[in-house]
Short mmCIF file of C-alpha atoms in Angstrom, two decimals:
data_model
loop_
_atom_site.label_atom_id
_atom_site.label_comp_id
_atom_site.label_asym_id
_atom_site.label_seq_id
_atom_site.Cartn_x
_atom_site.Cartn_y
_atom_site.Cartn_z
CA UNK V 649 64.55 107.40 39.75
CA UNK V 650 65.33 104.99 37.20
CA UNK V 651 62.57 103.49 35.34
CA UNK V 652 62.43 99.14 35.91
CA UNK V 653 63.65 98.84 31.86
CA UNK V 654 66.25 100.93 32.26
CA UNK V 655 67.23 99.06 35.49
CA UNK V 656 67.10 95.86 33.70
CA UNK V 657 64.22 94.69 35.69
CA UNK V 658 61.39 93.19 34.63
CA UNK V 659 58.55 93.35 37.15
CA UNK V 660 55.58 91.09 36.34
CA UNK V 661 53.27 93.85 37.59
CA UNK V 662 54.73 96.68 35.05
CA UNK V 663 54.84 94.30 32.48
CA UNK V 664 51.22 93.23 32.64
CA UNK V 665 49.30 96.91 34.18
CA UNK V 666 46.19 95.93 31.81
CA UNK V 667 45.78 92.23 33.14
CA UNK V 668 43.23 91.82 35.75
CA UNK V 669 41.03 88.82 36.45
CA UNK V 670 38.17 87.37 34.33
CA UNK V 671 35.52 89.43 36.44
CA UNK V 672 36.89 92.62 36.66
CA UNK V 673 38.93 93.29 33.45
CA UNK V 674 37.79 95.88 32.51
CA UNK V 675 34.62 95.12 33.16
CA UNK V 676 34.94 96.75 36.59
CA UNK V 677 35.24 100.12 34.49
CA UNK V 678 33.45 99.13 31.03
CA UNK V 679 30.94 96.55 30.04
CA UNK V 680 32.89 93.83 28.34
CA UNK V 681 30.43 91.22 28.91
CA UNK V 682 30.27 90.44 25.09
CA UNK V 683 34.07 89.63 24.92
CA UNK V 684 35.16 86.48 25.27
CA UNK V 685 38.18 85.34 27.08
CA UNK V 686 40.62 85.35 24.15
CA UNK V 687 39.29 88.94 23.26
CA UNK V 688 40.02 90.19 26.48
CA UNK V 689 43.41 88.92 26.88
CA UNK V 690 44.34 90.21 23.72
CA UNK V 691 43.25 93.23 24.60
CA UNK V 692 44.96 93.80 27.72
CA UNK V 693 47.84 93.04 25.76
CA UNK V 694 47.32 96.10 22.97
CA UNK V 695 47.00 98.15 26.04
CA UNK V 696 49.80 96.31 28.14
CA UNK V 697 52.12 96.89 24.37
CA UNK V 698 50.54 100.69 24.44
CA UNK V 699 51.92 101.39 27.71
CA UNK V 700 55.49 99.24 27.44
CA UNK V 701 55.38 102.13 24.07
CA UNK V 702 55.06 105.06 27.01
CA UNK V 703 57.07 103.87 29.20
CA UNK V 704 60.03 103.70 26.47
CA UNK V 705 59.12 106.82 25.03
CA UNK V 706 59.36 108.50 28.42
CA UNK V 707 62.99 106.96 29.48
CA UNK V 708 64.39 107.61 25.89
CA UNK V 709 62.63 111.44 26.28
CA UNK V 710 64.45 111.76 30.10
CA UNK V 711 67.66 110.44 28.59
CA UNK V 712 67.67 113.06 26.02
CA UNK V 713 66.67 115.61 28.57
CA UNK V 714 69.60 114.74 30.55
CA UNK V 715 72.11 114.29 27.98
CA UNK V 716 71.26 118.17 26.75
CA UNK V 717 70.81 119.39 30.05
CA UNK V 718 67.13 120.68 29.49
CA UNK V 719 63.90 120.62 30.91
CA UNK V 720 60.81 118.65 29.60
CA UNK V 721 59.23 122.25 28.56
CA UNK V 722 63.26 123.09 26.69
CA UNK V 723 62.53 119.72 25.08
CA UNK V 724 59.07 120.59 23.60
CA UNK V 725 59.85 123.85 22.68
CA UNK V 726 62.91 122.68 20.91
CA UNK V 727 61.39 119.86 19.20
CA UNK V 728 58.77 122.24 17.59
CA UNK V 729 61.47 124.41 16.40
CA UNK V 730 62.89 122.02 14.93
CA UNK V 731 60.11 120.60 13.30
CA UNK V 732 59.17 124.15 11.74
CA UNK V 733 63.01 124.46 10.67
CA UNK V 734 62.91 121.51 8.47
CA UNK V 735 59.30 123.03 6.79
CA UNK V 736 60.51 125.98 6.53
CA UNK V 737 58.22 127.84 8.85
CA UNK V 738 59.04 131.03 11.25
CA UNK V 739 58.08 130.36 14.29
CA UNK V 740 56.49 133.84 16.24
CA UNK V 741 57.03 133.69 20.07
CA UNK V 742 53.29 133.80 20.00
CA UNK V 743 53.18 130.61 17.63
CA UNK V 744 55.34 128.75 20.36
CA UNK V 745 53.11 130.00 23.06
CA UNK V 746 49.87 128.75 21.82
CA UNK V 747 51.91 125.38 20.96
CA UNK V 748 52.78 125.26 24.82
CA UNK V 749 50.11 126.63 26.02
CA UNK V 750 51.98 129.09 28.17
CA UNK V 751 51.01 132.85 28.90
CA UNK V 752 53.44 135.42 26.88
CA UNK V 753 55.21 136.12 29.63
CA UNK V 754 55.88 132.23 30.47
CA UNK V 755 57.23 132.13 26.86
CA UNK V 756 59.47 135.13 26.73
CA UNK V 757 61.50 133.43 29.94
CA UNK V 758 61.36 130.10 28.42
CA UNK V 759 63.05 131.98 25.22
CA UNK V 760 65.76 134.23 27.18
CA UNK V 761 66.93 130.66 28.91
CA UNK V 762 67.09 128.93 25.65
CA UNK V 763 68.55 131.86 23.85
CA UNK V 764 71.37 132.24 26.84
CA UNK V 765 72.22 128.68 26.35
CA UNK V 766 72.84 129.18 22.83
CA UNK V 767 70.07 126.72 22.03
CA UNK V 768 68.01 129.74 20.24
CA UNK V 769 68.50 132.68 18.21
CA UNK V 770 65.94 135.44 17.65
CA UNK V 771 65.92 136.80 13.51
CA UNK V 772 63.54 139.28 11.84
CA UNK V 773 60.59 137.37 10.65
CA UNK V 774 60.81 137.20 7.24
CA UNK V 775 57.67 138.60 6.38
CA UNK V 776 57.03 140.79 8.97
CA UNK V 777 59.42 143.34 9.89
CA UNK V 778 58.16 144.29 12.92
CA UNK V 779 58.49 140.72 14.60
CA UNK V 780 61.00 138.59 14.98
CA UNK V 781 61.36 134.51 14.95
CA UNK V 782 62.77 132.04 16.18
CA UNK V 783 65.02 129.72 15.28
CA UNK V 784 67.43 127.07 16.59
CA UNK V 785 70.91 127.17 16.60
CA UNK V 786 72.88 124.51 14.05
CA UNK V 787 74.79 123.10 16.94
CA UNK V 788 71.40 122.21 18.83
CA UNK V 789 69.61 120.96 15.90
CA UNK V 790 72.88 118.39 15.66
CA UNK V 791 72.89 117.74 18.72
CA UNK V 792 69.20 116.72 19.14
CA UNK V 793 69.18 115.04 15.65
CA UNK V 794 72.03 112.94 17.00
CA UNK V 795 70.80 112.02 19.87
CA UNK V 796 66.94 111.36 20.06
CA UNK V 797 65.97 112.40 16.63
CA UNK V 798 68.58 109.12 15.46
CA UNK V 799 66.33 106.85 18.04
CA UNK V 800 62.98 108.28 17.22
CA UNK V 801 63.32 107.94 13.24
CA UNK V 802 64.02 104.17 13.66
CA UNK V 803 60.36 104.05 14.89
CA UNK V 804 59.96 103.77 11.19
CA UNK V 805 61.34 100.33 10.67
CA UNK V 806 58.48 98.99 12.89
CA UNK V 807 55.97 100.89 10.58
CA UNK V 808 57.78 99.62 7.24
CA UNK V 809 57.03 95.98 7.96
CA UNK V 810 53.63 95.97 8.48
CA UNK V 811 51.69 95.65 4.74
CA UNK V 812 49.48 98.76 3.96
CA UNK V 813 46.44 97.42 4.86
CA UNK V 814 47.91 96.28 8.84
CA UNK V 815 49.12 100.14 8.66
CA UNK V 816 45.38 101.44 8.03
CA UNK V 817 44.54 99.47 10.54
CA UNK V 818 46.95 100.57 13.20
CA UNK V 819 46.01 104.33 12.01
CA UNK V 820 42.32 104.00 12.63
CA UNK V 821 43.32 102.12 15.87
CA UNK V 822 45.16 105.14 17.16
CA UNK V 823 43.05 107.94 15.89
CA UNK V 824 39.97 106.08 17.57
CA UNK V 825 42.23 105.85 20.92
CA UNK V 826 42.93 109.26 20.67
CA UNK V 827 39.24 110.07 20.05
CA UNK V 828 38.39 107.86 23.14
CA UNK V 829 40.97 110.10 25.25
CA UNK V 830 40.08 113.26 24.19
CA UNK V 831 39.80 115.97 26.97
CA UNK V 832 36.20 117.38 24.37
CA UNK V 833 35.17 113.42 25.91
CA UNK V 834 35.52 113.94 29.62
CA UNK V 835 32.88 115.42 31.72
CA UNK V 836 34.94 115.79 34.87
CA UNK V 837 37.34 117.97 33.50
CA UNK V 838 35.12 120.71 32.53
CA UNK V 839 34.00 121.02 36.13
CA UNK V 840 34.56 124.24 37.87
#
């Protein structure tokens, strides 16, 4: 299904998911009694920009998926290859497993499909003889860093015009968001 900005359309609903009314934004789910109006508004419109970030992120992430003809798992794997390519890490099957937090045997299929594609190739490990690593093929790593990796990087731009100190500020803004969203945070998900 295509998403409503890559249709064109802009729904007033999807555009606004973190308006509500005066009473129950989001006061219905957190005490915000001590904002004022203004404060509220603005908020729901870091969190209405926050998710407008998603949803692009996820139709420029399905595009690429579709243009290479892989899955969303291909697409992670592949991206953390490529990542440890340009540090110059070897990357263990047991490396990319903990990364996708997939069993061994999850992994080893994931690898055989990418590897049959021609997406991966297995090497001896550099510094251990009796493993091997993985790496991606040349045409792959073009490929991706012509297609998404191109879009991604001009993230930058928006980064490179704020001054330093509106940077810091975005930085502790997103680590505290992250903090806030943190599974270690969440009693329901360590029920049985």
């Amino acid at each position: 299904m295509e998403s409503t900005e890559a249709a064109g359309v802009h729904d007033p609903i999807t555009e606004n998911m973190y308006t509500g009314s005066q009473s129950s934004f989001p006061g219905d789910l957190v005490d915000s009694s001590d904002l004022s109006a203004a404060d509220r508004e603005q908020i729901a419109a870091v969190m209405n920009a926050l998710a407008r970030l998603r949803e692009a992120e996820r139709a420029l992430a399905e595009a690429s998926r579709r243009f290479m003809k892989l899955s969303e798992q291909d697409m992670r794997a592949l991206h953390y290859l490529i990542a440890a390519k340009r540090q110059n890490a070897a990357v263990t099957p047991k490396m990319l497993s903990a990364h996708m937090s997939m069993s061994a045997a999850s992994v080893t299929k994931l690898i055989n499909r990418l590897e049959r594609d021609g997406h991966v190739i297995r090497k001896l490990h550099p510094s251990d003889r009796r493993a091997y690593a993985l790496e991606v093929t040349a045409e792959t790593t073009r490929s991706a860093r012509e297609t998404v990796g191109r879009t991604q990087a001009r993230r930058i731009h928006a980064a490179a015009d704020l001054t330093s100190r509106e940077r810091d500020a975005v930085i502790r803004f997103l680590n505290g968001m992250t903090e806030e969203l943190s599974l270690d945070n969440v009693d329901w998900t360590k029920q049985p």
